[in-house]
Short mmCIF file of C-alpha atoms in Angstrom, two decimals:
data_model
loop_
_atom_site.label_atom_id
_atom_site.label_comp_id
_atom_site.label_asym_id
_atom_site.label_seq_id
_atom_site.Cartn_x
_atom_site.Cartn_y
_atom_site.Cartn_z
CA UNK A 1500 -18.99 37.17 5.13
CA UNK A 1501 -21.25 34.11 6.26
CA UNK A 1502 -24.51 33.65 4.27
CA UNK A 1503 -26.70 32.89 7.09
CA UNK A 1504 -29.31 31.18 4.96
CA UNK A 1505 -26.96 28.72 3.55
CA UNK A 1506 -25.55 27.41 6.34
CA UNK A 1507 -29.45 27.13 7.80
CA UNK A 1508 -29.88 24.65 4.70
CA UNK A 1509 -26.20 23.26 5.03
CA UNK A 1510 -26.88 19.48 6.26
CA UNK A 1511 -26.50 18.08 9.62
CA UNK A 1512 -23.03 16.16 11.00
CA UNK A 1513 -23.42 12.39 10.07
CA UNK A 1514 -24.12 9.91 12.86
CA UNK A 1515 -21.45 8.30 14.07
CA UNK A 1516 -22.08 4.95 12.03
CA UNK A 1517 -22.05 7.07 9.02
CA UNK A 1518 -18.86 8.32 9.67
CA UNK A 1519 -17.11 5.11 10.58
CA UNK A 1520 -18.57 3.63 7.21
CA UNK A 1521 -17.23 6.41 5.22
CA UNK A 1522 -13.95 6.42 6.80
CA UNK A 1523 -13.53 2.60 6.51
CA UNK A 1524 -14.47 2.72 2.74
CA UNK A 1525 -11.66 5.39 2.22
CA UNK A 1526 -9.21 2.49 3.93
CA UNK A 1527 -10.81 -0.19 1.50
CA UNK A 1528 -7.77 0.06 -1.03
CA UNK A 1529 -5.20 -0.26 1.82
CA UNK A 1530 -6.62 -2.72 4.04
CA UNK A 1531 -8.08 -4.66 1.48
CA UNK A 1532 -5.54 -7.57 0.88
CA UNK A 1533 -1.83 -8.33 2.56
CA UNK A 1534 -0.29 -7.77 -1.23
CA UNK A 1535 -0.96 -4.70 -1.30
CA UNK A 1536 1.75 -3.88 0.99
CA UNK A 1537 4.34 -5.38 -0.77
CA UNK A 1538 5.87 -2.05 -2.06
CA UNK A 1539 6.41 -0.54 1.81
CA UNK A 1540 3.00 2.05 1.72
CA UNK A 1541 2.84 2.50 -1.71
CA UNK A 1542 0.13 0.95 -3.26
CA UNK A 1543 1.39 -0.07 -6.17
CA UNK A 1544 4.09 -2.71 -6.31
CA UNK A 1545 7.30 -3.26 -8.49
CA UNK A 1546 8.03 -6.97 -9.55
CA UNK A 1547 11.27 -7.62 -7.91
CA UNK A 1548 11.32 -10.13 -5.13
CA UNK A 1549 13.86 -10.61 -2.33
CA UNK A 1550 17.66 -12.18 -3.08
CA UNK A 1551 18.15 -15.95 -2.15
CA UNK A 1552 19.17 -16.16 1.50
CA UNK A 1553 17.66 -12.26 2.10
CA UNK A 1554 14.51 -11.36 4.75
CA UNK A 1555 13.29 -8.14 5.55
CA UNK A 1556 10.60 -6.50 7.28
CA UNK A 1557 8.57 -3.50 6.65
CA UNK A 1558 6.37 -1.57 9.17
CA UNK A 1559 4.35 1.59 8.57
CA UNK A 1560 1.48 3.84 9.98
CA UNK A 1561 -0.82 6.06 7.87
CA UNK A 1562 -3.63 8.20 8.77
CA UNK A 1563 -6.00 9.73 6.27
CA UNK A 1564 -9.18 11.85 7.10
CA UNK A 1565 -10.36 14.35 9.69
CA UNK A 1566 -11.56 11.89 12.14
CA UNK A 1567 -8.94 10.54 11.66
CA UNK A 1568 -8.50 6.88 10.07
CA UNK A 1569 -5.56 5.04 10.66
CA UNK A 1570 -3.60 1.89 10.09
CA UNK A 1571 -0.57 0.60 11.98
CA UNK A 1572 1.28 -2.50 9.62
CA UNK A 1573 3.84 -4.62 10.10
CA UNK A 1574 4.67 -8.11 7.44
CA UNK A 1575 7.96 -10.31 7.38
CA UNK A 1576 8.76 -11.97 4.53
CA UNK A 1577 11.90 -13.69 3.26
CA UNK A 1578 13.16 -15.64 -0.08
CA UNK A 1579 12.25 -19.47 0.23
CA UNK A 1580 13.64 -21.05 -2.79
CA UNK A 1581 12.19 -19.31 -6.12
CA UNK A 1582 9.73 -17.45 -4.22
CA UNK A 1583 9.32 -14.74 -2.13
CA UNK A 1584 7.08 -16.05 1.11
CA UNK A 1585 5.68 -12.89 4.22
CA UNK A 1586 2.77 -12.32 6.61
CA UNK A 1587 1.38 -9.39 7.27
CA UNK A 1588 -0.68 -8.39 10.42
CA UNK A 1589 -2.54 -4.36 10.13
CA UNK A 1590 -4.68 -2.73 12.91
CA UNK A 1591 -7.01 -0.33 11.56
CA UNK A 1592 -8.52 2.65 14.17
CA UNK A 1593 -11.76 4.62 12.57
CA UNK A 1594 -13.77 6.90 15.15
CA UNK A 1595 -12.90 4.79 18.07
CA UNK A 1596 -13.37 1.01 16.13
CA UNK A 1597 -10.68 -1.30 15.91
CA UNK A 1598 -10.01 -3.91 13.31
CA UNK A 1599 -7.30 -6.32 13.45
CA UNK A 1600 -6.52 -8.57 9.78
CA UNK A 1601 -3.37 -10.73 8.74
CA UNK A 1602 -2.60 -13.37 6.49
CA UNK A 1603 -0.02 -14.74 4.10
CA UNK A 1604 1.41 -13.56 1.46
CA UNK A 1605 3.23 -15.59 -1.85
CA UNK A 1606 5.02 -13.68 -4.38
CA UNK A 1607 7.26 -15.05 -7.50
CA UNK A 1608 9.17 -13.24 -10.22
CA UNK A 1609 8.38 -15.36 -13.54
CA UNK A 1610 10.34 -13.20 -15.87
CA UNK A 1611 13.56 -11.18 -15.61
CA UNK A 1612 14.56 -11.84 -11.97
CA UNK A 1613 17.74 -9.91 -12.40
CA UNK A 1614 18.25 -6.61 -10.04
CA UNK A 1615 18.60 -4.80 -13.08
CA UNK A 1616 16.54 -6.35 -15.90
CA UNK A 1617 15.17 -4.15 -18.23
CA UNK A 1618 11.30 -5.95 -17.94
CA UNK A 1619 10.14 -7.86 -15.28
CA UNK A 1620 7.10 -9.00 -14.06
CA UNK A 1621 5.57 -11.03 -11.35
CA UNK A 1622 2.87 -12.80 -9.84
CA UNK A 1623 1.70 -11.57 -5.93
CA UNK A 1624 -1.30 -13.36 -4.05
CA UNK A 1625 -2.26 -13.39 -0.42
CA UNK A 1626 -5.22 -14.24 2.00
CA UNK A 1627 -6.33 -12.06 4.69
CA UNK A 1628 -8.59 -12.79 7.99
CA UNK A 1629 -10.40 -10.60 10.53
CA UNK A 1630 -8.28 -11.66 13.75
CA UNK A 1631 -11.11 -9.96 15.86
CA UNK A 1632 -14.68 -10.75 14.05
CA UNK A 1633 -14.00 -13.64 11.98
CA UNK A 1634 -16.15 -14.05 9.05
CA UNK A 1635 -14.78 -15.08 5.36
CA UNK A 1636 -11.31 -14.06 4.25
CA UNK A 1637 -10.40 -11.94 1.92
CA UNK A 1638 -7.59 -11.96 -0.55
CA UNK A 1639 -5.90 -10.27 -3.60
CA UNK A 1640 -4.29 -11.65 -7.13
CA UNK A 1641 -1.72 -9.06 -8.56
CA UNK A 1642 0.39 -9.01 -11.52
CA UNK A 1643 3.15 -6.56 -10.80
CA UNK A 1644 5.38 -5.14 -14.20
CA UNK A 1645 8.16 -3.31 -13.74
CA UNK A 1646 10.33 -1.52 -17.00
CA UNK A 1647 13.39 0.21 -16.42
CA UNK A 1648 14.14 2.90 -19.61
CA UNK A 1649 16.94 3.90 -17.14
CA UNK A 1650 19.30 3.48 -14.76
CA UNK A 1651 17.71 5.81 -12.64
CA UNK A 1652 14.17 5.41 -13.44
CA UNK A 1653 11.88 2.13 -13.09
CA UNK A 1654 8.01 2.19 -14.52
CA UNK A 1655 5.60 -0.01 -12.79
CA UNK A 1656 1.80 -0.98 -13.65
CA UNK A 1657 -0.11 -3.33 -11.61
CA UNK A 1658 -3.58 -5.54 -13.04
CA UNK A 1659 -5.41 -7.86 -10.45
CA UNK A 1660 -8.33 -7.71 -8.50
CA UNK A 1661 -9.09 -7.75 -4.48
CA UNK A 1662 -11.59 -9.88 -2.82
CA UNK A 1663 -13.05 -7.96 0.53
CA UNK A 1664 -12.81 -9.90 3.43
CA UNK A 1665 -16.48 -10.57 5.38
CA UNK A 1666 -18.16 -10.66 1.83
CA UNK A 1667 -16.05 -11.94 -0.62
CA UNK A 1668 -16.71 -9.29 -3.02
CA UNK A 1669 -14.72 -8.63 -5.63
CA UNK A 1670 -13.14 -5.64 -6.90
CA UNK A 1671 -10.59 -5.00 -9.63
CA UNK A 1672 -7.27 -3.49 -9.22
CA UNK A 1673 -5.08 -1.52 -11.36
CA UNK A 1674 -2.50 1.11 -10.52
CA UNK A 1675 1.10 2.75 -12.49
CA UNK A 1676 4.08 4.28 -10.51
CA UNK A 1677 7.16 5.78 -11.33
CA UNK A 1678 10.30 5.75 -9.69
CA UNK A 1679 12.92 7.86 -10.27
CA UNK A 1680 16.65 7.64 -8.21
CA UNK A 1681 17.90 10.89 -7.24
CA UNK A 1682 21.44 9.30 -5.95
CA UNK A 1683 21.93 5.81 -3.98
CA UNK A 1684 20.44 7.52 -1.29
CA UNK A 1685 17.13 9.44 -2.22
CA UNK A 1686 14.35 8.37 -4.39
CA UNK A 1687 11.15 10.26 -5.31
CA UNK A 1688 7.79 7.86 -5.95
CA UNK A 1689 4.57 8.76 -7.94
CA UNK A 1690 1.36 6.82 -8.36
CA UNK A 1691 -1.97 6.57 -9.46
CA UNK A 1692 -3.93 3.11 -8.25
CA UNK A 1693 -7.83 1.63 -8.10
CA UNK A 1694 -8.83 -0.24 -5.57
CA UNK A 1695 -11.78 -1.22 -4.21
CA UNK A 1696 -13.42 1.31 -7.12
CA UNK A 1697 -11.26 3.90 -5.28
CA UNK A 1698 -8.49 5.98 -6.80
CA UNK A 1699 -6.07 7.22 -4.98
CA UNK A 1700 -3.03 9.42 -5.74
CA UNK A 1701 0.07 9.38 -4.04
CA UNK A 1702 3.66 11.16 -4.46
CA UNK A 1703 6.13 10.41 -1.89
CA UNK A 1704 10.39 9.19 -1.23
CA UNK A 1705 12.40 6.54 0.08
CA UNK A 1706 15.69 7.33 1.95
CA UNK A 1707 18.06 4.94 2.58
CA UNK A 1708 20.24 5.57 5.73
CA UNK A 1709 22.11 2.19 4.15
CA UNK A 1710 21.63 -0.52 1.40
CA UNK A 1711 19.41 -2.53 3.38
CA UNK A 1712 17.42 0.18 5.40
CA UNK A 1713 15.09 2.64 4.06
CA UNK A 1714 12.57 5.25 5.32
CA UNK A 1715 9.37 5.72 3.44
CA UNK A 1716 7.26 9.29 3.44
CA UNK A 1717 4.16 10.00 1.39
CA UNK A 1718 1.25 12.34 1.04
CA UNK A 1719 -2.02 11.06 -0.66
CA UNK A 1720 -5.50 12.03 -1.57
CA UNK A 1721 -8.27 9.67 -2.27
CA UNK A 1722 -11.35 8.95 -3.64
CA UNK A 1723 -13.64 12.06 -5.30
CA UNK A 1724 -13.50 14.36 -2.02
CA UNK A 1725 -10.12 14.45 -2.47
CA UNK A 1726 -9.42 13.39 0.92
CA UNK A 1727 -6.02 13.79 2.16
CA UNK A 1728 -3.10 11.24 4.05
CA UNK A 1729 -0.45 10.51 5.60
CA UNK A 1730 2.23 8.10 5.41
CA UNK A 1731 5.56 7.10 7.16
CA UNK A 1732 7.34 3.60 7.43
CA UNK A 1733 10.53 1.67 8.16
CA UNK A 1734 12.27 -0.78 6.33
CA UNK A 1735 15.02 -3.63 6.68
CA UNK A 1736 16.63 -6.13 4.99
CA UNK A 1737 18.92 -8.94 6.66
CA UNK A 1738 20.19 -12.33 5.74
CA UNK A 1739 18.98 -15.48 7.44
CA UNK A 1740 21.48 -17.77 6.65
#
């Protein structure tokens, strides 16, 4: 049954502009920094870095929100002597605005390197630009941890911070996942990340049709409304040389 004189008192629709700015501050966390796509869609990545000679790509599209918000990424990156070099390029669509941001992206594993080392951890930085507007970049500083207790299980915590690109602010970052193998083909993913003082939760799998390509799916909800997304993307690795 409707109550009539609640819904008198129930506030008016935002204006447009408030609805792009809310929408855009629940993309914040993804669109924040390049690094932050370093784990596919996930947000929070593991410390491993490509094999010498190895490249790969990864490309996804996510939508979150009733508007909807969404992001279209792709970022190439391949193993250039002890580090892992990429560039990634995302356009972002919120009520009707378009962004477009890339930039670089640097990673190196400092300790345990090894596919299957029981710790490892890393260091992940990257720059990012507004291709369309200009204005001061934005970047991100990530230590990524990963601890494998099993075969089939790896543990991963992030600590770093984000700096927003057109104002430079910054924001920390901090986020845990785990990982757990079903088989060589199917993996299940859980995670809990901050960024941009947003949390976000996000449970989700990775399929491999073969060793070196995977499909990524994920449902999240953000922030304290809870609002719900959307994830799906492709990935491929290949030897250069």
């Amino acid at each position: 049954m409707k109550n009539e004189d609640h819904e008198r008192t129930m506030p008016a629709r935002p204006p447009l502009a408030g609805r792009v700015l809310a929408a855009s501050m629940l993309f914040a966390a993804w669109c924040a920094a390049p690094a932050a796509h370093a784990a596919g869609h996930f947000d929070v990545d593991d410390a491993g870095t490509l094999d010498p000679g190895q490249c790969q790509y990864e490309t996804w599209w996510g939508r979150s929100g009733v508007e909807p918000a969404t992001v279209f990424h792709i970022g190439p990156a391949c193993r250039v002597g002890p580090v892992e070099l990429g560039l990634n390029l995302d356009r972002t669509s919120v009520a009707g605005v378009h962004a477009v941001t890339g930039g670089p992206q640097l990673k190196w594993n400092f300790y345990g390197p090894a596919a299957d080392a029981p710790l490892s951890a890393a260091v992940s930085m990257g720059a990012v630009f507004d291709l369309k507007r200009g204005g001061r970049a934005g970047g991100q500083f990530v230590v990524p941890v990963t601890w494998r207790p099993l075969e089939s299980l790896q543990l991963h915590a992030n600590f770093g911070a984000d700096w927003a690109s057109g104002t430079g602010a910054r924001t920390s970052r901090v986020g845990a996942a785990a990982e757990w193998a079903l088989n060589d083909t199917v993996s299940f993913i859980a995670e809990r990340n901050r960024a941009s003082t947003v949390w976000t939760s996000r449970i989700g799998g990775r399929f491999s049709f073969t060793p070196l390509i995977s499909l990524d799916v994920s449902a999240s909800r953000t922030g304290p409304r809870h609002v719900r997304g959307v994830a799906v993307g492709l990935n491929h690795e290949f030897t250069w040389k």
